[in-house]
Short mmCIF file of C-alpha atoms in Angstrom, two decimals:
data_model
loop_
_atom_site.label_atom_id
_atom_site.label_comp_id
_atom_site.label_asym_id
_atom_site.label_seq_id
_atom_site.Cartn_x
_atom_site.Cartn_y
_atom_site.Cartn_z
CA MET A 1 13.05 -3.54 -26.64
CA ASN A 2 11.85 -2.23 -29.98
CA ALA A 3 14.01 -1.52 -32.99
CA GLU A 4 14.22 2.21 -32.36
CA GLU A 5 15.36 1.73 -28.76
CA GLU A 6 18.02 -0.74 -29.85
CA GLY A 7 19.14 1.65 -32.55
CA LYS A 8 19.71 4.41 -30.01
CA GLU A 9 22.09 2.14 -28.12
CA TRP A 10 24.28 1.42 -31.13
CA THR A 11 26.92 4.11 -30.86
CA LEU A 12 30.66 3.67 -31.00
CA PRO A 13 32.24 4.30 -27.57
CA GLU A 14 34.38 7.20 -28.78
CA HIS A 15 31.26 9.03 -29.99
CA ARG A 16 29.24 9.19 -26.76
CA LEU A 17 28.34 12.86 -26.94
CA GLN A 18 25.39 14.76 -25.54
CA ASN A 19 24.63 16.16 -28.99
CA PRO A 20 24.99 13.35 -31.55
CA SER A 21 26.87 14.36 -34.67
CA ARG A 22 25.58 13.99 -38.23
CA LEU A 23 27.77 10.91 -38.54
CA GLN A 24 26.19 9.33 -35.48
CA ASN A 25 22.74 10.12 -36.79
CA LEU A 26 23.62 8.52 -40.13
CA GLN A 27 24.86 5.34 -38.48
CA GLN A 28 21.89 5.12 -36.15
CA GLN A 29 19.41 5.61 -38.98
CA LEU A 30 21.06 2.88 -41.02
CA TYR A 31 21.15 0.59 -38.00
CA ARG A 32 17.48 1.12 -37.11
CA LYS A 33 16.34 0.52 -40.68
CA SER A 34 18.38 -2.67 -40.93
CA LYS A 35 17.18 -3.83 -37.50
CA ALA A 36 13.53 -3.19 -38.28
CA GLU A 37 13.74 -4.86 -41.71
CA PRO A 38 16.47 -7.56 -41.65
CA SER A 39 15.85 -8.50 -45.29
CA TYR A 40 16.02 -4.90 -46.55
CA ARG A 41 18.80 -4.14 -49.08
CA PHE A 42 20.34 -0.67 -49.12
CA TYR A 43 20.64 0.91 -52.57
CA THR A 44 21.94 4.44 -51.95
CA LEU A 45 25.13 4.34 -49.88
CA TRP A 46 28.01 5.50 -52.07
CA ASP A 47 27.24 9.21 -51.73
CA LYS A 48 27.74 8.85 -47.98
CA VAL A 49 31.23 7.36 -48.34
CA TYR A 50 32.84 10.59 -49.58
CA ARG A 51 31.00 12.87 -47.16
CA LYS A 52 33.38 15.24 -45.36
CA ASP A 53 32.50 14.01 -41.86
CA VAL A 54 32.80 10.35 -42.90
CA LEU A 55 36.24 10.83 -44.46
CA GLU A 56 37.45 12.89 -41.50
CA GLU A 57 36.37 10.13 -39.12
CA ALA A 58 37.98 7.52 -41.38
CA TRP A 59 41.25 9.48 -41.30
CA ARG A 60 41.06 9.81 -37.51
CA ARG A 61 40.76 6.03 -37.13
CA VAL A 62 43.57 5.28 -39.57
CA ARG A 63 45.81 7.80 -37.85
CA ALA A 64 45.02 6.33 -34.41
CA ASN A 65 46.08 2.87 -35.60
CA ARG A 66 49.34 4.27 -37.00
CA GLY A 67 51.15 1.52 -38.92
CA THR A 68 53.62 1.66 -41.79
CA GLY A 69 53.00 2.78 -45.35
CA GLY A 70 51.95 0.68 -48.32
CA ILE A 71 53.60 0.18 -51.70
CA ASP A 72 53.70 3.94 -52.41
CA GLY A 73 55.82 4.67 -49.33
CA GLU A 74 53.40 7.33 -48.04
CA THR A 75 53.11 7.44 -44.24
CA ILE A 76 50.86 9.08 -41.67
CA ARG A 77 53.61 11.60 -40.99
CA SER A 78 54.05 12.53 -44.64
CA VAL A 79 50.29 13.06 -45.05
CA GLU A 80 50.29 15.38 -42.05
CA ARG A 81 53.37 17.20 -43.33
CA PHE A 82 51.83 17.97 -46.73
CA GLY A 83 48.33 18.57 -45.34
CA VAL A 84 45.45 16.33 -44.27
CA GLU A 85 42.76 18.52 -45.82
CA PRO A 86 44.08 18.41 -49.42
CA PHE A 87 44.71 14.68 -48.96
CA LEU A 88 41.04 14.09 -48.02
CA LEU A 89 39.74 16.47 -50.70
CA SER A 90 41.66 14.60 -53.37
CA LEU A 91 40.39 11.25 -52.14
CA ALA A 92 36.80 12.58 -51.95
CA ALA A 93 37.02 13.82 -55.53
CA ASP A 94 38.20 10.42 -56.80
CA LEU A 95 35.53 8.58 -54.83
CA LYS A 96 32.79 10.92 -56.01
CA ALA A 97 33.91 10.57 -59.65
CA LYS A 98 34.11 6.77 -59.18
CA THR A 99 37.65 6.81 -60.56
CA TYR A 100 39.35 5.52 -57.41
CA GLN A 101 41.34 2.31 -58.05
CA PRO A 102 42.69 0.36 -55.04
CA PRO A 103 46.41 -0.41 -55.45
CA PRO A 104 47.92 -3.79 -54.46
CA VAL A 105 48.78 -4.35 -50.80
CA ARG A 106 52.34 -4.74 -49.54
CA ARG A 107 52.90 -8.24 -48.13
CA THR A 108 54.91 -8.70 -44.94
CA TRP A 109 55.27 -11.72 -42.67
CA ILE A 110 54.73 -11.76 -38.91
CA PRO A 111 56.17 -14.54 -36.71
CA LYS A 112 53.63 -16.78 -34.96
CA SER A 113 54.01 -18.52 -31.61
CA ASP A 114 54.48 -21.91 -33.31
CA GLY A 115 57.50 -20.69 -35.26
CA LYS A 116 55.60 -20.20 -38.51
CA LYS A 117 54.80 -16.86 -40.11
CA ARG A 118 51.48 -15.16 -40.78
CA PRO A 119 51.02 -13.00 -43.89
CA LEU A 120 49.96 -9.40 -43.36
CA GLY A 121 48.75 -7.22 -46.21
CA ILE A 122 49.45 -3.51 -45.73
CA PRO A 123 47.33 -1.17 -47.89
CA THR A 124 48.43 2.36 -48.69
CA ILE A 125 47.34 5.12 -46.29
CA ARG A 126 44.94 6.45 -48.94
CA ASP A 127 43.42 3.01 -49.40
CA ARG A 128 43.08 2.53 -45.64
CA VAL A 129 41.09 5.77 -45.36
CA ALA A 130 38.85 4.70 -48.25
CA GLN A 131 38.28 1.31 -46.63
CA ALA A 132 37.54 2.93 -43.27
CA ALA A 133 34.98 5.23 -44.90
CA VAL A 134 33.16 2.29 -46.52
CA LYS A 135 33.28 0.41 -43.22
CA ILE A 136 31.74 3.36 -41.37
CA VAL A 137 28.80 3.31 -43.79
CA ILE A 138 28.13 -0.44 -44.04
CA GLU A 139 28.98 -1.52 -40.48
CA PRO A 140 25.59 -0.49 -38.99
CA LEU A 141 23.75 -2.59 -41.60
CA PHE A 142 25.47 -5.77 -40.44
CA GLU A 143 25.65 -4.89 -36.75
CA ALA A 144 21.86 -4.88 -36.76
CA ILE A 145 21.74 -8.57 -37.74
CA PHE A 146 24.83 -9.97 -35.99
CA LEU A 147 24.09 -12.34 -33.10
CA GLU A 148 25.06 -12.18 -29.45
CA GLY A 149 27.69 -14.92 -29.60
CA SER A 150 29.96 -12.92 -31.92
CA TYR A 151 32.49 -10.65 -30.18
CA GLY A 152 35.40 -9.98 -32.52
CA PHE A 153 36.04 -6.54 -34.05
CA ARG A 154 32.61 -5.17 -33.16
CA PRO A 155 31.66 -1.86 -31.50
CA LYS A 156 31.31 -2.09 -27.71
CA ARG A 157 32.31 -5.76 -27.77
CA GLY A 158 35.60 -7.44 -27.13
CA ALA A 159 37.59 -10.38 -25.89
CA HIS A 160 36.77 -9.81 -22.22
CA GLN A 161 33.06 -10.22 -22.89
CA ALA A 162 33.73 -13.46 -24.75
CA VAL A 163 35.86 -14.67 -21.83
CA ARG A 164 33.05 -13.86 -19.41
CA ASP A 165 30.62 -15.79 -21.59
CA VAL A 166 32.85 -18.86 -21.59
CA MET A 167 33.28 -18.61 -17.83
CA LYS A 168 29.51 -18.27 -17.38
CA TYR A 169 28.67 -21.40 -19.36
CA LEU A 170 31.38 -23.42 -17.65
CA ASN A 171 29.91 -22.45 -14.30
CA TYR A 172 26.48 -23.46 -15.62
CA GLY A 173 27.84 -26.97 -16.17
CA LYS A 174 28.59 -26.78 -19.90
CA VAL A 175 31.93 -28.56 -19.43
CA TYR A 176 32.19 -30.36 -22.77
CA VAL A 177 34.08 -28.01 -25.07
CA ILE A 178 34.83 -28.10 -28.78
CA ASP A 179 38.00 -26.03 -29.06
CA ALA A 180 37.85 -25.26 -32.79
CA ASP A 181 40.38 -23.82 -35.21
CA ILE A 182 39.44 -22.90 -38.80
CA ARG A 183 42.27 -23.70 -41.18
CA ASP A 184 43.69 -20.54 -42.82
CA PHE A 185 40.38 -18.71 -42.45
CA PHE A 186 41.40 -15.31 -43.84
CA GLY A 187 43.13 -16.98 -46.77
CA GLN A 188 40.30 -19.36 -47.67
CA ILE A 189 37.12 -17.23 -47.81
CA PRO A 190 35.74 -17.68 -51.36
CA HIS A 191 35.35 -14.26 -52.97
CA ASP A 192 32.18 -15.11 -54.90
CA GLN A 193 30.39 -16.49 -51.84
CA LEU A 194 31.55 -13.54 -49.74
CA MET A 195 30.19 -11.06 -52.28
CA ARG A 196 26.83 -12.85 -52.28
CA VAL A 197 26.70 -12.47 -48.50
CA ILE A 198 27.51 -8.74 -48.65
CA ALA A 199 24.92 -8.25 -51.41
CA GLN A 200 22.20 -9.57 -49.10
CA LYS A 201 22.38 -6.23 -47.27
CA VAL A 202 24.15 -3.93 -49.76
CA ALA A 203 22.54 -3.33 -53.14
CA ASP A 204 24.58 -0.23 -54.02
CA GLY A 205 26.54 -1.32 -57.10
CA GLN A 206 29.49 1.02 -56.51
CA ILE A 207 29.98 -0.22 -52.92
CA LEU A 208 29.95 -3.81 -54.17
CA ARG A 209 32.38 -3.00 -56.99
CA MET A 210 34.76 -1.31 -54.58
CA ILE A 211 34.72 -4.23 -52.14
CA ARG A 212 35.35 -6.61 -55.03
CA GLN A 213 38.27 -4.46 -56.19
CA TRP A 214 39.79 -4.63 -52.71
CA LEU A 215 39.48 -8.41 -52.72
CA ASP A 216 41.05 -8.59 -56.19
CA ALA A 217 43.68 -5.87 -55.67
CA GLY A 218 46.54 -8.34 -55.48
CA VAL A 219 49.70 -8.57 -53.39
CA LEU A 220 53.16 -7.12 -53.96
CA GLU A 221 55.73 -9.11 -52.01
CA GLU A 222 59.34 -7.94 -51.60
CA GLY A 223 59.13 -5.96 -54.83
CA GLN A 224 58.11 -9.00 -56.86
CA ALA A 225 55.28 -9.21 -59.37
CA VAL A 226 51.71 -8.71 -58.19
CA ARG A 227 49.86 -11.91 -57.32
CA TYR A 228 46.08 -12.31 -57.34
CA ALA A 229 43.85 -14.78 -55.51
CA ILE A 230 40.25 -15.92 -55.77
CA THR A 231 39.96 -16.62 -52.07
CA GLY A 232 40.77 -14.78 -48.86
CA THR A 233 40.72 -11.28 -47.46
CA PRO A 234 44.05 -9.54 -46.79
CA GLN A 235 44.88 -9.52 -43.09
CA GLY A 236 45.73 -5.92 -42.30
CA GLY A 237 42.99 -4.37 -44.42
CA VAL A 238 40.62 -2.05 -42.56
CA ILE A 239 37.61 -3.57 -44.32
CA SER A 240 38.60 -7.21 -43.64
CA PRO A 241 37.11 -7.59 -40.11
CA ILE A 242 33.59 -6.54 -41.12
CA LEU A 243 33.75 -8.77 -44.22
CA SER A 244 34.91 -11.79 -42.23
CA ASN A 245 32.27 -11.22 -39.54
CA ALA A 246 29.57 -10.92 -42.19
CA TYR A 247 30.74 -14.19 -43.75
CA LEU A 248 30.87 -16.15 -40.47
CA HIS A 249 27.50 -14.72 -39.45
CA GLN A 250 26.13 -17.49 -41.64
CA LEU A 251 27.63 -20.00 -39.21
CA ASP A 252 26.15 -18.16 -36.21
CA GLN A 253 22.73 -18.01 -37.88
CA ARG A 254 22.82 -21.69 -38.86
CA TRP A 255 23.64 -22.63 -35.26
CA LYS A 256 20.74 -20.56 -33.99
CA ASP A 257 18.25 -21.74 -36.61
CA GLY A 258 19.22 -25.36 -35.96
CA GLY A 259 18.24 -24.96 -32.32
CA TYR A 260 21.58 -26.31 -31.10
CA ALA A 261 21.70 -23.80 -28.23
CA ASP A 262 18.19 -24.70 -27.00
CA ARG A 263 17.97 -26.38 -23.61
CA SER A 264 15.56 -28.90 -25.05
CA GLY A 265 18.16 -29.83 -27.66
CA TRP A 266 21.93 -29.98 -27.44
CA ASP A 267 22.22 -26.98 -25.09
CA ALA A 268 25.38 -26.10 -27.03
CA HIS A 269 26.54 -22.49 -27.08
CA LEU A 270 28.82 -21.14 -29.82
CA ILE A 271 31.09 -18.26 -28.79
CA ARG A 272 33.10 -16.67 -31.57
CA TYR A 273 35.78 -14.00 -31.77
CA ALA A 274 36.34 -13.56 -35.52
CA ASP A 275 37.55 -16.99 -36.64
CA ASP A 276 38.48 -18.14 -33.12
CA LEU A 277 35.57 -20.10 -31.64
CA VAL A 278 34.54 -22.56 -28.95
CA ILE A 279 31.33 -24.51 -28.37
CA LEU A 280 30.28 -25.38 -24.82
CA THR A 281 27.65 -28.00 -24.04
CA SER A 282 26.54 -30.22 -21.18
CA LYS A 283 26.37 -33.30 -23.41
CA PRO A 284 29.13 -35.29 -25.12
CA PRO A 285 29.73 -33.31 -28.33
CA PRO A 286 31.18 -35.58 -31.07
CA VAL A 287 27.99 -35.19 -33.12
CA LEU A 288 28.20 -31.41 -32.76
CA LYS A 289 31.72 -31.42 -34.14
CA GLY A 290 30.34 -33.09 -37.26
CA VAL A 291 27.62 -30.45 -37.51
CA LEU A 292 30.27 -27.73 -37.24
CA GLN A 293 32.38 -29.39 -39.92
CA ASP A 294 29.42 -29.63 -42.30
CA ALA A 295 28.46 -25.98 -41.72
CA LEU A 296 32.00 -24.80 -42.44
CA LYS A 297 32.23 -27.05 -45.49
CA ASP A 298 29.18 -25.31 -46.96
CA LEU A 299 31.09 -22.04 -46.49
CA GLY A 300 34.16 -23.35 -48.29
CA LEU A 301 36.06 -23.66 -45.00
CA GLU A 302 37.35 -26.53 -42.88
CA LEU A 303 38.46 -27.27 -39.33
CA HIS A 304 42.15 -27.73 -38.71
CA PRO A 305 42.40 -31.44 -37.78
CA ASP A 306 45.46 -31.00 -35.55
CA LYS A 307 44.25 -27.90 -33.69
CA THR A 308 40.58 -28.80 -33.14
CA ARG A 309 39.83 -30.96 -30.11
CA ILE A 310 37.13 -31.94 -27.64
CA VAL A 311 37.86 -31.20 -23.98
CA ASN A 312 36.10 -32.02 -20.73
CA ALA A 313 36.85 -28.95 -18.59
CA ASP A 314 36.30 -31.02 -15.41
CA GLU A 315 39.31 -33.13 -16.37
CA GLY A 316 41.43 -30.95 -18.64
CA SER A 317 41.85 -27.38 -19.85
CA PHE A 318 41.68 -25.39 -23.07
CA ASP A 319 42.95 -22.04 -24.33
CA PHE A 320 40.78 -19.31 -25.85
CA LEU A 321 41.78 -15.74 -26.66
CA GLY A 322 45.02 -16.09 -24.72
CA PHE A 323 43.32 -17.37 -21.54
CA ASN A 324 43.37 -20.88 -20.11
CA PHE A 325 40.10 -22.31 -18.76
CA ARG A 326 39.42 -25.28 -16.50
CA LYS A 327 37.08 -26.30 -13.67
CA VAL A 328 38.55 -26.59 -10.15
CA TRP A 329 37.27 -27.01 -6.59
CA ASN A 330 36.88 -24.02 -4.29
CA ARG A 331 38.73 -23.98 -0.95
CA SER A 332 35.97 -25.76 0.98
CA ARG A 333 35.49 -28.26 -1.87
CA THR A 334 31.75 -27.56 -1.92
CA LYS A 335 31.56 -26.62 -5.59
CA ARG A 336 33.60 -26.38 -8.75
CA PHE A 337 34.12 -23.12 -10.62
CA ALA A 338 35.77 -21.94 -13.82
CA LEU A 339 39.38 -20.95 -13.25
CA VAL A 340 40.58 -18.39 -15.80
CA ILE A 341 44.29 -17.54 -16.06
CA PRO A 342 46.70 -16.35 -18.77
CA SER A 343 47.68 -19.28 -20.96
CA GLN A 344 51.21 -20.68 -20.85
CA LYS A 345 51.73 -19.48 -24.44
CA ALA A 346 50.69 -15.94 -23.50
CA GLN A 347 53.04 -15.92 -20.53
CA ALA A 348 55.89 -17.33 -22.59
CA ARG A 349 55.43 -14.69 -25.29
CA LEU A 350 55.52 -11.92 -22.68
CA ARG A 351 58.67 -13.33 -21.07
CA GLU A 352 60.30 -13.44 -24.49
CA LYS A 353 59.46 -9.75 -25.07
CA ILE A 354 60.79 -8.85 -21.61
CA ARG A 355 63.96 -10.86 -22.24
CA THR A 356 64.53 -9.10 -25.57
CA ILE A 357 63.97 -5.59 -24.17
CA THR A 358 66.15 -6.19 -21.08
CA HIS A 359 69.02 -7.92 -22.87
CA ARG A 360 72.13 -6.64 -21.12
CA GLN A 361 74.13 -6.15 -24.33
CA ARG A 362 71.68 -3.64 -25.79
CA PRO A 363 73.25 -0.18 -26.15
CA VAL A 364 70.25 1.50 -24.54
CA SER A 365 70.15 3.60 -21.39
CA THR A 366 68.18 2.35 -18.42
CA PRO A 367 65.51 5.10 -18.66
CA ASP A 368 64.99 4.33 -22.37
CA MET A 369 64.78 0.60 -21.64
CA ILE A 370 62.17 1.22 -18.93
CA GLU A 371 60.23 3.50 -21.28
CA GLU A 372 60.18 0.72 -23.87
CA LEU A 373 59.26 -1.98 -21.36
CA ASN A 374 56.40 -0.23 -19.54
CA PRO A 375 53.90 -0.15 -22.44
CA VAL A 376 54.44 -3.87 -23.03
CA LEU A 377 53.70 -4.63 -19.39
CA ARG A 378 50.78 -2.21 -19.26
CA GLY A 379 49.08 -3.72 -22.30
CA TRP A 380 49.56 -7.29 -21.08
CA PHE A 381 48.31 -6.67 -17.54
CA ASN A 382 45.35 -4.60 -18.74
CA TYR A 383 44.28 -7.45 -21.03
CA PHE A 384 44.77 -10.28 -18.55
CA GLY A 385 43.62 -8.30 -15.50
CA ILE A 386 40.41 -10.32 -15.15
CA GLY A 387 39.63 -13.70 -13.71
CA HIS A 388 42.16 -15.35 -11.43
CA SER A 389 45.46 -14.01 -12.72
CA SER A 390 47.14 -13.03 -9.42
CA ARG A 391 49.59 -15.92 -9.32
CA SER A 392 50.54 -15.45 -12.95
CA PHE A 393 50.95 -11.72 -12.37
CA ASN A 394 53.26 -12.32 -9.41
CA ARG A 395 55.41 -14.70 -11.44
CA ILE A 396 55.70 -12.12 -14.24
CA ARG A 397 56.46 -9.38 -11.70
CA ARG A 398 59.30 -11.41 -10.17
CA TYR A 399 60.66 -12.27 -13.62
CA THR A 400 60.53 -8.61 -14.74
CA VAL A 401 62.20 -7.34 -11.58
CA ARG A 402 64.99 -9.90 -11.93
CA LYS A 403 65.65 -9.00 -15.57
CA VAL A 404 65.57 -5.23 -14.96
CA ARG A 405 67.76 -5.56 -11.90
CA ARG A 406 70.42 -7.48 -13.85
CA TYR A 407 70.21 -4.96 -16.69
CA ILE A 408 70.86 -2.06 -14.32
CA ARG A 409 73.74 -3.81 -12.51
CA PHE A 410 75.40 -4.69 -15.81
CA HIS A 411 75.25 -1.11 -17.07
CA GLN A 412 76.51 0.13 -13.70
CA LYS A 413 79.44 -2.32 -14.12
CA ARG A 414 78.84 -3.65 -10.64
CA GLN A 415 79.04 -7.20 -9.34
CA GLY A 416 76.10 -9.12 -7.89
CA VAL A 417 72.39 -9.01 -8.71
CA GLY A 418 71.47 -6.11 -6.38
CA ARG A 419 68.65 -8.01 -4.72
CA TRP A 420 68.66 -5.87 -1.59
CA GLU A 421 69.59 -2.59 -3.21
CA LEU A 422 67.30 -2.75 -6.27
CA THR A 423 64.06 -3.92 -4.69
CA HIS A 424 60.73 -3.71 -6.50
CA PRO A 425 59.70 -0.46 -4.71
CA VAL A 426 63.06 1.09 -5.62
CA LEU A 427 62.68 0.12 -9.27
CA VAL A 428 59.20 1.62 -9.29
CA GLN A 429 59.93 4.84 -7.44
CA ARG A 430 63.46 5.64 -8.61
CA TYR A 431 63.53 4.15 -12.11
CA GLY A 432 59.86 4.43 -13.07
CA LEU A 433 59.20 0.73 -13.70
CA ARG A 434 55.50 -0.07 -13.92
CA GLY A 435 54.39 -1.22 -10.47
CA ASP A 436 50.66 -1.99 -10.80
CA TYR A 437 50.06 -5.73 -11.03
CA SER A 438 46.56 -5.77 -9.61
CA ILE A 439 43.50 -7.59 -10.95
CA ARG A 440 41.02 -5.12 -12.43
CA ASP A 441 37.87 -7.28 -12.45
CA HIS A 442 37.61 -8.59 -8.89
CA ALA A 443 33.85 -9.07 -9.18
CA LEU A 444 34.31 -11.54 -12.01
CA ALA A 445 36.69 -13.69 -10.01
CA PHE A 446 34.57 -13.43 -6.83
CA VAL A 447 31.32 -14.47 -8.51
CA ALA A 448 33.01 -17.26 -10.43
CA ARG A 449 34.20 -18.93 -7.27
CA GLY A 450 30.87 -18.59 -5.52
CA GLY A 451 31.88 -15.82 -3.18
CA ARG A 452 34.63 -17.92 -1.62
CA ARG A 453 38.36 -17.68 -1.89
CA ALA A 454 39.60 -20.27 -4.32
CA CYS A 455 42.36 -22.79 -3.70
CA TRP A 456 44.51 -23.71 -6.65
#
């Protein structure tokens, strides 16, 4: 496939139109040029950032993601109330005049599964639109050089493709796994090294200055003084995913150039979703772990010693992207295949959400509770509806039915659990509880177990 043919394929899913828009044409032209000349640096990009169609698309993406406001208190709703068009015209004027100054981000903390908290930086709505516009312009340049093993935050790629890749290599016999965790990745990226990476493709001085300003914008936490850092990208920023992918592309490229994935060498395959990565090989991998450590050290990063481990999938299991992987025998015990199910942590987090929503003391009506619960279930089952999740799905279904049943009986002020009266079909048909617990990707599970029904 030549560069032009590949360029024609690079189109965001939401833009698959019979008549490509000017924005699509812009992205495709940038992609093809970058694909055809990987070392080419783009000098004239800033004038495209404040184009009307670019800013409108940037606003559409920010609005779709919703989210709360930044330090100025402005929200999506307030922008719409006072007018989207004057909002975008004002932003375009500041960008064109090169007078736009990114404000600090608002710091909040999100609980993690291990009890700790993860920092999240929330830019203002205006800043999010500006970041989205720059991302729209520079993303094709980097997409053209990114490698196949990278799946996180990229157009037409996602976690399910990474999961399929892991399953494929396990079934090929690559059972030695380095389950790697980069310590505080988003907080440790050195700004100077990151800017040098971006400058390898972007030579437009104003784009580079703006990205540097976003990195240096600082953090306002709980109304306290602004703090600045020389490392890290704020989690929550629209521009952060493309910057982090561009930075870790160096790791992907080093792995490829070193020939570690070659069959004649280590036959070791690196699969990465942002900073979450695994390496699968058919040979004992302690040496490869050292290679990975050295590569990350050169990037100013390090592996987390307590969360990075080597696993033999024939004897144990490992988690990746919320799924648990291990090799098991099929029913006739003629071959082993990769079993893929929701991880125990993922199931526990869902049960905790269900338990919170269906707490009997909540002063919420049953229809409102069901309306709150259904999207949680829908999102979880859509994500984990691949592989061999039937047993896990049935356990979650029974748990959900039990919790909803008790909620209804409590609010009816009736004794007993209502097992025979409030059956699953009744909860689905009368109360509107989500009732679809089916596996979406049957072909994946069927192929993985060699066309036979698995026994586990």
